[in-house]
Every structure is written in structure tokens, then in C-alpha cells.
Amino acid sequence: MIEKIATIKEKGGIELNDVDALSLPVSKQETDLAILFEIPERKDQEKPGRILQMIWDKRFPLVKGMAGAYVYAVTITSGGARPGNHYHKKRKEIYFVLSGTVEVLLENIATKKLQRCFLGDKPQALYIKPGVAHVVVPYTDHSILLVIADSPNSDGDEFGYEISRQTLVDTA
């Protein structure tokens, strides 16, 4: 189910200008494994040839209580690379595709529930909940994935977990 997001003003909050409003997702679709946010775009006729998308604004975090403390980009240089195949017990991550198209396969390690999300065709952000294994399957070479996390990888909270794309297809 897709939920439209109320503006901060409607929630009794602050007055937003046009740029501030870009920090709020247009909609969100939540499942047991993840939350998919639709991100607004700004196409300013006075600044032709560019599109602005707000990726992170600490005033309006996509996920309540999540601090974007660690941000990095992953460039997938060949179709054979599959970043991920792990899960985190505590760490929270948000994925945003900067270039290319990817499929993100998700599996709840406790319930074995499976899900897949396609990212890159439109501006979206995918929040992956703790305890959900994930792997990124690129559909285009040189796909670039921006990861916003609440902690670095060095905290001992990464556990290997193989997700088979065939298993996901067989259960669909």
C-alpha cells in the first residue's frame, strides 16, 4: 500500500519554502522488510538542464530517529558484481541510485520472507530494516549506489547471508 506523506505544515510544524519541501518524500510504501520512498524532483525553468533531488536533510530524516552518520557511494563496474549478501542486526541503511538501474533482493533472516525492489528508473530511496539480508543486482554497468547509514561498517555488525535470486523468482 502506498501512503501519501503529509507535509510538515499539515502536521502543525514549520512553514516550508520550495526547496525545503524537496526534503519530504512524496509517498512511501512500507513492507515488513523495507520502506520505499518516492523522492520529489525540482525542475527549475530558470535553471534549465538540471534536476535537483534532495537526498538527505537532517531536519527531516526519511526514517524517524535515524542519523545519517556514514555516507558512501558504491560503483558497480561489471554485471558480475553483487554488493551485499549480508545483513545487519542494528545498522540502518538507505539506498539511493545515482546512476544506472539495480534490483535489490531482500530476505528477512528470521521469517525467510522475500522481496525485491527495482531502483533507478525514478527518484526513490529504499530503507532496509535491521535483520533483513540484502544484495544489489545491477542491470547496467557502472551503476552508482549511494548508501546512507547510521554507523560505519567497522562496528562488527555485518553478517554474511547468501540470497539466491533463483529462490526469489521461484517463490514469486
Short mmCIF file of N, CA and C in Angstrom, two decimals:
data_model
loop_
_atom_site.label_atom_id
_atom_site.label_comp_id
_atom_site.label_asym_id
_atom_site.label_seq_id
_atom_site.Cartn_x
_atom_site.Cartn_y
_atom_site.Cartn_z
N MET A 1 0.84 -1.18 0.00
CA MET A 1 0.00 0.00 0.00
C MET A 1 0.89 1.24 0.00
N ILE A 2 0.57 2.17 -0.86
CA ILE A 2 1.34 3.41 -0.95
C ILE A 2 0.64 4.48 -0.11
N GLU A 3 1.40 5.07 0.78
CA GLU A 3 0.88 6.12 1.66
C GLU A 3 1.41 7.47 1.21
N LYS A 4 0.51 8.42 0.99
CA LYS A 4 0.93 9.78 0.67
C LYS A 4 1.41 10.44 1.94
N ILE A 5 2.47 11.21 1.84
CA ILE A 5 3.08 11.84 3.00
C ILE A 5 2.46 13.21 3.22
N ALA A 6 2.02 13.48 4.46
CA ALA A 6 1.52 14.81 4.80
C ALA A 6 2.70 15.76 4.93
N THR A 7 2.49 17.01 4.58
CA THR A 7 3.57 17.98 4.71
C THR A 7 3.79 18.32 6.18
N ILE A 8 4.94 18.86 6.47
CA ILE A 8 5.25 19.30 7.84
C ILE A 8 4.23 20.33 8.30
N LYS A 9 3.82 21.22 7.39
CA LYS A 9 2.85 22.26 7.74
C LYS A 9 1.53 21.62 8.16
N GLU A 10 1.09 20.59 7.44
CA GLU A 10 -0.16 19.92 7.79
C GLU A 10 -0.07 19.23 9.14
N LYS A 11 1.12 18.86 9.54
CA LYS A 11 1.31 18.19 10.83
C LYS A 11 1.50 19.20 11.96
N GLY A 12 1.28 20.50 11.66
CA GLY A 12 1.42 21.51 12.69
C GLY A 12 2.85 21.96 12.90
N GLY A 13 3.68 21.74 11.92
CA GLY A 13 5.09 22.08 12.04
C GLY A 13 5.42 23.43 11.45
N ILE A 14 6.60 23.53 10.88
CA ILE A 14 7.12 24.79 10.37
C ILE A 14 6.61 25.08 8.96
N GLU A 15 6.77 26.32 8.58
CA GLU A 15 6.43 26.76 7.22
C GLU A 15 7.56 26.32 6.29
N LEU A 16 7.23 25.75 5.15
CA LEU A 16 8.23 25.26 4.21
C LEU A 16 8.31 26.15 2.99
N ASN A 17 9.54 26.42 2.52
CA ASN A 17 9.68 27.07 1.22
C ASN A 17 9.83 25.98 0.16
N ASP A 18 9.96 26.36 -1.12
CA ASP A 18 10.01 25.38 -2.20
C ASP A 18 11.16 24.40 -2.05
N VAL A 19 12.32 24.88 -1.64
CA VAL A 19 13.48 23.99 -1.51
C VAL A 19 13.31 23.07 -0.30
N ASP A 20 12.79 23.59 0.82
CA ASP A 20 12.55 22.74 1.99
C ASP A 20 11.59 21.60 1.66
N ALA A 21 10.58 21.89 0.86
CA ALA A 21 9.59 20.87 0.51
C ALA A 21 10.22 19.70 -0.23
N LEU A 22 11.36 19.92 -0.89
CA LEU A 22 12.05 18.84 -1.59
C LEU A 22 12.64 17.82 -0.62
N SER A 23 12.74 18.17 0.64
CA SER A 23 13.29 17.27 1.65
C SER A 23 12.28 16.24 2.14
N LEU A 24 11.03 16.40 1.75
CA LEU A 24 9.98 15.48 2.19
C LEU A 24 9.61 14.54 1.07
N PRO A 25 9.54 13.23 1.33
CA PRO A 25 9.14 12.31 0.28
C PRO A 25 7.70 12.55 -0.16
N VAL A 26 7.43 12.22 -1.41
CA VAL A 26 6.08 12.37 -1.96
C VAL A 26 5.18 11.27 -1.42
N SER A 27 5.73 10.06 -1.32
CA SER A 27 4.97 8.92 -0.81
C SER A 27 5.92 7.88 -0.24
N LYS A 28 5.34 6.92 0.49
CA LYS A 28 6.14 5.80 0.97
C LYS A 28 5.32 4.53 0.89
N GLN A 29 6.03 3.44 0.65
CA GLN A 29 5.41 2.12 0.58
C GLN A 29 6.17 1.24 1.57
N GLU A 30 5.51 0.82 2.65
CA GLU A 30 6.20 0.07 3.70
C GLU A 30 5.79 -1.40 3.68
N THR A 31 6.80 -2.26 3.84
CA THR A 31 6.58 -3.70 4.00
C THR A 31 7.27 -4.14 5.28
N ASP A 32 7.23 -5.42 5.57
CA ASP A 32 7.92 -5.95 6.74
C ASP A 32 9.43 -5.82 6.63
N LEU A 33 9.95 -5.72 5.40
CA LEU A 33 11.38 -5.74 5.16
C LEU A 33 12.00 -4.37 4.92
N ALA A 34 11.24 -3.46 4.34
CA ALA A 34 11.82 -2.20 3.89
C ALA A 34 10.74 -1.13 3.75
N ILE A 35 11.21 0.10 3.51
CA ILE A 35 10.32 1.20 3.16
C ILE A 35 10.87 1.83 1.88
N LEU A 36 10.01 1.96 0.87
CA LEU A 36 10.39 2.58 -0.39
C LEU A 36 9.77 3.97 -0.44
N PHE A 37 10.63 4.98 -0.56
CA PHE A 37 10.18 6.37 -0.60
C PHE A 37 10.28 6.91 -2.02
N GLU A 38 9.27 7.65 -2.46
CA GLU A 38 9.35 8.39 -3.72
C GLU A 38 9.88 9.78 -3.38
N ILE A 39 10.96 10.17 -4.05
CA ILE A 39 11.65 11.43 -3.77
C ILE A 39 11.21 12.48 -4.79
N PRO A 40 10.84 13.69 -4.34
CA PRO A 40 10.44 14.73 -5.30
C PRO A 40 11.63 15.26 -6.10
N GLU A 41 11.33 15.76 -7.29
CA GLU A 41 12.33 16.39 -8.14
C GLU A 41 11.98 17.85 -8.33
N ARG A 42 12.99 18.67 -8.46
CA ARG A 42 12.77 20.09 -8.77
C ARG A 42 13.38 20.38 -10.12
N LYS A 43 12.53 20.79 -11.05
CA LYS A 43 12.97 21.21 -12.37
C LYS A 43 12.67 22.70 -12.47
N ASP A 44 13.68 23.51 -12.30
CA ASP A 44 13.54 24.96 -12.27
C ASP A 44 13.73 25.51 -13.69
N GLN A 45 12.71 26.16 -14.23
CA GLN A 45 12.80 26.71 -15.59
C GLN A 45 13.84 27.80 -15.69
N GLU A 46 14.18 28.43 -14.58
CA GLU A 46 15.23 29.45 -14.59
C GLU A 46 16.62 28.83 -14.59
N LYS A 47 16.70 27.53 -14.35
CA LYS A 47 17.97 26.80 -14.36
C LYS A 47 17.80 25.55 -15.22
N PRO A 48 17.66 25.74 -16.53
CA PRO A 48 17.38 24.60 -17.41
C PRO A 48 18.55 23.62 -17.47
N GLY A 49 18.20 22.37 -17.77
CA GLY A 49 19.22 21.36 -17.96
C GLY A 49 19.67 20.67 -16.69
N ARG A 50 18.96 20.89 -15.59
CA ARG A 50 19.32 20.20 -14.36
C ARG A 50 18.08 19.85 -13.56
N ILE A 51 18.21 18.82 -12.76
CA ILE A 51 17.14 18.37 -11.88
C ILE A 51 17.73 18.24 -10.48
N LEU A 52 17.06 18.81 -9.49
CA LEU A 52 17.52 18.74 -8.11
C LEU A 52 16.71 17.69 -7.36
N GLN A 53 17.42 16.81 -6.66
CA GLN A 53 16.79 15.82 -5.79
C GLN A 53 17.49 15.88 -4.44
N MET A 54 16.74 16.10 -3.40
CA MET A 54 17.31 16.16 -2.05
C MET A 54 17.49 14.73 -1.56
N ILE A 55 18.71 14.37 -1.22
CA ILE A 55 19.00 13.01 -0.79
C ILE A 55 18.93 12.89 0.73
N TRP A 56 19.45 13.87 1.45
CA TRP A 56 19.44 13.79 2.91
C TRP A 56 19.32 15.19 3.50
N ASP A 57 18.41 15.36 4.42
CA ASP A 57 18.24 16.61 5.15
C ASP A 57 18.04 16.22 6.61
N LYS A 58 19.00 16.54 7.46
CA LYS A 58 18.93 16.10 8.86
C LYS A 58 17.71 16.64 9.60
N ARG A 59 17.11 17.72 9.08
CA ARG A 59 15.90 18.26 9.72
C ARG A 59 14.69 17.36 9.50
N PHE A 60 14.68 16.64 8.38
CA PHE A 60 13.54 15.80 8.01
C PHE A 60 14.04 14.42 7.60
N PRO A 61 14.54 13.61 8.53
CA PRO A 61 15.05 12.29 8.14
C PRO A 61 13.94 11.41 7.57
N LEU A 62 14.26 10.62 6.57
CA LEU A 62 13.27 9.71 5.99
C LEU A 62 12.78 8.71 7.03
N VAL A 63 13.69 8.27 7.88
CA VAL A 63 13.36 7.29 8.91
C VAL A 63 13.53 7.97 10.27
N LYS A 64 12.46 8.02 11.03
CA LYS A 64 12.48 8.72 12.32
C LYS A 64 13.57 8.14 13.22
N GLY A 65 14.36 9.03 13.79
CA GLY A 65 15.41 8.63 14.70
C GLY A 65 16.70 8.16 14.04
N MET A 66 16.75 8.15 12.71
CA MET A 66 17.97 7.70 12.03
C MET A 66 18.86 8.88 11.71
N ALA A 67 20.06 8.84 12.22
CA ALA A 67 21.05 9.87 11.91
C ALA A 67 21.92 9.37 10.75
N GLY A 68 22.07 10.17 9.73
CA GLY A 68 22.92 9.80 8.59
C GLY A 68 24.37 10.06 8.93
N ALA A 69 24.97 9.17 9.70
CA ALA A 69 26.31 9.39 10.22
C ALA A 69 27.41 8.92 9.28
N TYR A 70 27.08 8.09 8.31
CA TYR A 70 28.09 7.45 7.47
C TYR A 70 27.51 7.35 6.06
N VAL A 71 28.11 8.05 5.12
CA VAL A 71 27.59 8.10 3.75
C VAL A 71 28.70 7.71 2.79
N TYR A 72 28.38 6.80 1.85
CA TYR A 72 29.38 6.39 0.86
C TYR A 72 28.69 5.97 -0.43
N ALA A 73 29.47 5.93 -1.51
CA ALA A 73 28.97 5.51 -2.81
C ALA A 73 29.63 4.20 -3.20
N VAL A 74 28.85 3.33 -3.84
CA VAL A 74 29.34 2.07 -4.38
C VAL A 74 29.15 2.12 -5.89
N THR A 75 30.25 2.03 -6.64
CA THR A 75 30.16 1.95 -8.10
C THR A 75 30.30 0.49 -8.50
N ILE A 76 29.29 -0.02 -9.18
CA ILE A 76 29.30 -1.42 -9.62
C ILE A 76 29.82 -1.41 -11.05
N THR A 77 31.05 -1.87 -11.23
CA THR A 77 31.74 -1.70 -12.51
C THR A 77 31.48 -2.81 -13.51
N SER A 78 30.94 -3.95 -13.07
CA SER A 78 30.64 -5.02 -14.03
C SER A 78 29.39 -5.76 -13.58
N GLY A 79 28.73 -6.38 -14.54
CA GLY A 79 27.48 -7.08 -14.27
C GLY A 79 27.61 -8.26 -13.32
N GLY A 80 28.83 -8.78 -13.15
CA GLY A 80 29.02 -9.92 -12.27
C GLY A 80 29.10 -9.56 -10.80
N ALA A 81 29.32 -8.30 -10.49
CA ALA A 81 29.44 -7.87 -9.09
C ALA A 81 28.07 -7.88 -8.42
N ARG A 82 28.01 -8.32 -7.18
CA ARG A 82 26.77 -8.36 -6.40
C ARG A 82 27.04 -7.84 -4.99
N PRO A 83 27.07 -6.51 -4.82
CA PRO A 83 27.32 -5.97 -3.48
C PRO A 83 26.25 -6.42 -2.49
N GLY A 84 26.68 -6.72 -1.30
CA GLY A 84 25.74 -7.12 -0.25
C GLY A 84 25.93 -8.57 0.13
N ASN A 85 24.82 -9.33 0.07
CA ASN A 85 24.78 -10.70 0.57
C ASN A 85 25.20 -10.74 2.03
N HIS A 86 24.57 -9.84 2.80
CA HIS A 86 24.79 -9.78 4.24
C HIS A 86 23.59 -9.09 4.88
N TYR A 87 23.59 -9.07 6.20
CA TYR A 87 22.57 -8.34 6.95
C TYR A 87 23.24 -7.69 8.16
N HIS A 88 22.50 -6.81 8.79
CA HIS A 88 22.96 -6.12 10.00
C HIS A 88 21.93 -6.34 11.10
N LYS A 89 22.40 -6.54 12.31
CA LYS A 89 21.48 -6.69 13.44
C LYS A 89 20.98 -5.34 13.93
N LYS A 90 21.84 -4.31 13.85
CA LYS A 90 21.48 -2.99 14.36
C LYS A 90 21.50 -1.90 13.30
N ARG A 91 22.42 -1.97 12.38
CA ARG A 91 22.65 -0.89 11.42
C ARG A 91 21.44 -0.66 10.52
N LYS A 92 21.15 0.61 10.27
CA LYS A 92 20.08 1.02 9.37
C LYS A 92 20.72 1.61 8.13
N GLU A 93 20.18 1.28 6.95
CA GLU A 93 20.73 1.78 5.69
C GLU A 93 19.62 2.29 4.78
N ILE A 94 19.95 3.34 4.03
CA ILE A 94 19.06 3.86 2.99
C ILE A 94 19.86 3.85 1.69
N TYR A 95 19.27 3.28 0.64
CA TYR A 95 19.90 3.22 -0.68
C TYR A 95 19.24 4.23 -1.60
N PHE A 96 20.06 4.88 -2.41
CA PHE A 96 19.60 5.83 -3.41
C PHE A 96 20.47 5.62 -4.65
N VAL A 97 19.87 5.29 -5.79
CA VAL A 97 20.64 5.06 -7.01
C VAL A 97 20.92 6.40 -7.69
N LEU A 98 22.20 6.71 -7.84
CA LEU A 98 22.60 7.95 -8.51
C LEU A 98 22.70 7.78 -10.01
N SER A 99 23.04 6.57 -10.47
CA SER A 99 23.20 6.30 -11.89
C SER A 99 22.96 4.82 -12.15
N GLY A 100 22.26 4.53 -13.24
CA GLY A 100 22.01 3.14 -13.60
C GLY A 100 20.71 2.61 -13.02
N THR A 101 20.55 1.30 -13.11
CA THR A 101 19.37 0.61 -12.62
C THR A 101 19.82 -0.65 -11.89
N VAL A 102 19.23 -0.90 -10.72
CA VAL A 102 19.57 -2.07 -9.93
C VAL A 102 18.31 -2.74 -9.40
N GLU A 103 18.46 -4.00 -9.06
CA GLU A 103 17.43 -4.74 -8.34
C GLU A 103 18.01 -5.05 -6.96
N VAL A 104 17.26 -4.75 -5.92
CA VAL A 104 17.70 -5.06 -4.56
C VAL A 104 16.85 -6.23 -4.07
N LEU A 105 17.52 -7.34 -3.75
CA LEU A 105 16.84 -8.51 -3.22
C LEU A 105 16.94 -8.47 -1.70
N LEU A 106 15.83 -8.73 -1.04
CA LEU A 106 15.74 -8.64 0.42
C LEU A 106 15.19 -9.95 0.99
N GLU A 107 15.71 -10.35 2.15
CA GLU A 107 15.17 -11.52 2.84
C GLU A 107 15.25 -11.30 4.34
N ASN A 108 14.11 -11.46 5.01
CA ASN A 108 14.10 -11.40 6.46
C ASN A 108 14.73 -12.70 6.96
N ILE A 109 15.83 -12.59 7.70
CA ILE A 109 16.56 -13.79 8.09
C ILE A 109 15.78 -14.65 9.08
N ALA A 110 14.85 -14.07 9.82
CA ALA A 110 14.07 -14.83 10.80
C ALA A 110 12.87 -15.52 10.16
N THR A 111 12.13 -14.80 9.31
CA THR A 111 10.89 -15.35 8.73
C THR A 111 11.09 -15.95 7.35
N LYS A 112 12.23 -15.67 6.72
CA LYS A 112 12.56 -16.10 5.35
C LYS A 112 11.68 -15.43 4.30
N LYS A 113 10.95 -14.39 4.69
CA LYS A 113 10.13 -13.64 3.74
C LYS A 113 11.05 -12.93 2.75
N LEU A 114 10.68 -12.96 1.47
CA LEU A 114 11.48 -12.41 0.39
C LEU A 114 10.78 -11.23 -0.27
N GLN A 115 11.58 -10.31 -0.80
CA GLN A 115 11.05 -9.15 -1.52
C GLN A 115 12.12 -8.65 -2.48
N ARG A 116 11.70 -8.01 -3.54
CA ARG A 116 12.66 -7.35 -4.42
C ARG A 116 12.14 -5.97 -4.78
N CYS A 117 13.08 -5.06 -4.97
CA CYS A 117 12.77 -3.68 -5.34
C CYS A 117 13.66 -3.28 -6.50
N PHE A 118 13.09 -2.61 -7.47
CA PHE A 118 13.86 -2.08 -8.59
C PHE A 118 14.07 -0.59 -8.36
N LEU A 119 15.31 -0.14 -8.48
CA LEU A 119 15.65 1.26 -8.25
C LEU A 119 16.42 1.80 -9.44
N GLY A 120 16.20 3.07 -9.74
CA GLY A 120 16.97 3.75 -10.77
C GLY A 120 16.14 4.38 -11.87
N ASP A 121 14.94 3.87 -12.09
CA ASP A 121 14.10 4.44 -13.15
C ASP A 121 13.48 5.77 -12.74
N LYS A 122 13.25 5.96 -11.45
CA LYS A 122 12.69 7.20 -10.93
C LYS A 122 13.35 7.48 -9.59
N PRO A 123 13.26 8.70 -9.10
CA PRO A 123 13.93 9.04 -7.85
C PRO A 123 13.24 8.39 -6.64
N GLN A 124 13.94 7.43 -6.05
CA GLN A 124 13.42 6.71 -4.90
C GLN A 124 14.55 6.46 -3.91
N ALA A 125 14.17 6.26 -2.67
CA ALA A 125 15.11 5.86 -1.63
C ALA A 125 14.55 4.61 -0.97
N LEU A 126 15.42 3.64 -0.68
CA LEU A 126 14.99 2.39 -0.07
C LEU A 126 15.64 2.25 1.30
N TYR A 127 14.82 2.20 2.34
CA TYR A 127 15.30 1.97 3.70
C TYR A 127 15.24 0.48 3.97
N ILE A 128 16.37 -0.10 4.35
CA ILE A 128 16.45 -1.53 4.65
C ILE A 128 16.50 -1.68 6.17
N LYS A 129 15.55 -2.41 6.70
CA LYS A 129 15.43 -2.57 8.14
C LYS A 129 16.49 -3.52 8.68
N PRO A 130 16.91 -3.35 9.94
CA PRO A 130 17.84 -4.29 10.55
C PRO A 130 17.25 -5.71 10.54
N GLY A 131 18.13 -6.71 10.39
CA GLY A 131 17.68 -8.10 10.34
C GLY A 131 17.21 -8.54 8.97
N VAL A 132 17.39 -7.68 7.97
CA VAL A 132 16.99 -8.01 6.60
C VAL A 132 18.26 -8.13 5.75
N ALA A 133 18.48 -9.34 5.21
CA ALA A 133 19.62 -9.55 4.32
C ALA A 133 19.33 -8.84 3.00
N HIS A 134 20.40 -8.37 2.34
CA HIS A 134 20.22 -7.63 1.10
C HIS A 134 21.40 -7.86 0.16
N VAL A 135 21.07 -7.84 -1.13
CA VAL A 135 22.09 -7.93 -2.18
C VAL A 135 21.61 -7.05 -3.33
N VAL A 136 22.56 -6.39 -3.99
CA VAL A 136 22.25 -5.50 -5.10
C VAL A 136 22.66 -6.18 -6.40
N VAL A 137 21.71 -6.30 -7.32
CA VAL A 137 21.96 -6.91 -8.63
C VAL A 137 21.89 -5.79 -9.67
N PRO A 138 23.01 -5.45 -10.31
CA PRO A 138 22.98 -4.36 -11.28
C PRO A 138 22.36 -4.79 -12.61
N TYR A 139 21.62 -3.90 -13.20
CA TYR A 139 21.08 -4.12 -14.54
C TYR A 139 21.87 -3.34 -15.58
N THR A 140 22.68 -2.40 -15.13
CA THR A 140 23.52 -1.61 -16.03
C THR A 140 24.93 -1.55 -15.45
N ASP A 141 25.94 -1.57 -16.33
CA ASP A 141 27.32 -1.40 -15.88
C ASP A 141 27.50 0.02 -15.34
N HIS A 142 28.37 0.15 -14.41
CA HIS A 142 28.71 1.43 -13.78
C HIS A 142 27.50 2.05 -13.07
N SER A 143 26.66 1.21 -12.49
CA SER A 143 25.60 1.73 -11.63
C SER A 143 26.25 2.29 -10.37
N ILE A 144 25.70 3.40 -9.88
CA ILE A 144 26.25 4.04 -8.68
C ILE A 144 25.16 4.10 -7.62
N LEU A 145 25.47 3.50 -6.48
CA LEU A 145 24.54 3.42 -5.36
C LEU A 145 25.08 4.26 -4.21
N LEU A 146 24.27 5.21 -3.73
CA LEU A 146 24.64 6.00 -2.56
C LEU A 146 24.02 5.32 -1.34
N VAL A 147 24.84 5.08 -0.32
CA VAL A 147 24.36 4.43 0.90
C VAL A 147 24.47 5.43 2.05
N ILE A 148 23.36 5.61 2.75
CA ILE A 148 23.33 6.44 3.95
C ILE A 148 23.09 5.48 5.12
N ALA A 149 24.02 5.45 6.07
CA ALA A 149 23.91 4.52 7.19
C ALA A 149 24.06 5.26 8.51
N ASP A 150 23.59 4.63 9.56
CA ASP A 150 23.70 5.26 10.88
C ASP A 150 24.97 4.87 11.62
N SER A 151 25.82 4.01 11.01
CA SER A 151 27.10 3.64 11.62
C SER A 151 28.03 3.11 10.53
N PRO A 152 29.34 3.13 10.78
CA PRO A 152 30.29 2.59 9.80
C PRO A 152 30.27 1.07 9.77
N ASN A 153 30.88 0.50 8.73
CA ASN A 153 30.97 -0.96 8.61
C ASN A 153 31.91 -1.58 9.63
N SER A 154 32.70 -0.78 10.29
CA SER A 154 33.73 -1.30 11.19
C SER A 154 33.20 -1.66 12.58
N ASP A 155 31.89 -1.62 12.78
CA ASP A 155 31.36 -1.85 14.12
C ASP A 155 31.02 -3.32 14.41
N GLY A 156 31.42 -4.24 13.53
CA GLY A 156 31.17 -5.67 13.74
C GLY A 156 29.73 -6.09 13.58
N ASP A 157 28.95 -5.33 12.83
CA ASP A 157 27.52 -5.61 12.66
C ASP A 157 27.20 -6.01 11.22
N GLU A 158 28.10 -6.72 10.56
CA GLU A 158 27.84 -7.22 9.21
C GLU A 158 28.01 -8.73 9.22
N PHE A 159 26.95 -9.44 8.80
CA PHE A 159 26.94 -10.89 8.85
C PHE A 159 26.60 -11.45 7.47
N GLY A 160 27.47 -12.30 6.94
CA GLY A 160 27.25 -12.87 5.61
C GLY A 160 25.96 -13.66 5.54
N TYR A 161 25.26 -13.53 4.41
CA TYR A 161 23.99 -14.23 4.20
C TYR A 161 23.71 -14.24 2.70
N GLU A 162 23.71 -15.40 2.10
CA GLU A 162 23.54 -15.52 0.65
C GLU A 162 22.06 -15.52 0.29
N ILE A 163 21.67 -14.60 -0.56
CA ILE A 163 20.31 -14.58 -1.10
C ILE A 163 20.39 -15.05 -2.54
N SER A 164 19.64 -16.06 -2.87
CA SER A 164 19.63 -16.59 -4.23
C SER A 164 18.52 -15.92 -5.02
N ARG A 165 18.88 -15.30 -6.13
CA ARG A 165 17.87 -14.67 -6.99
C ARG A 165 16.90 -15.72 -7.49
N GLN A 166 17.39 -16.94 -7.75
CA GLN A 166 16.52 -18.01 -8.24
C GLN A 166 15.48 -18.37 -7.19
N THR A 167 15.88 -18.40 -5.92
CA THR A 167 14.93 -18.67 -4.85
C THR A 167 13.81 -17.63 -4.85
N LEU A 168 14.19 -16.37 -5.04
CA LEU A 168 13.20 -15.30 -5.07
C LEU A 168 12.25 -15.47 -6.24
N VAL A 169 12.79 -15.78 -7.42
CA VAL A 169 11.97 -15.96 -8.61
C VAL A 169 11.04 -17.16 -8.43
N ASP A 170 11.54 -18.25 -7.85
CA ASP A 170 10.74 -19.45 -7.65
C ASP A 170 9.57 -19.22 -6.70
N THR A 171 9.70 -18.27 -5.77
CA THR A 171 8.63 -18.02 -4.80
C THR A 171 7.64 -16.97 -5.27
N ALA A 172 7.93 -16.29 -6.37
CA ALA A 172 7.06 -15.21 -6.84
C ALA A 172 5.79 -15.73 -7.47
#
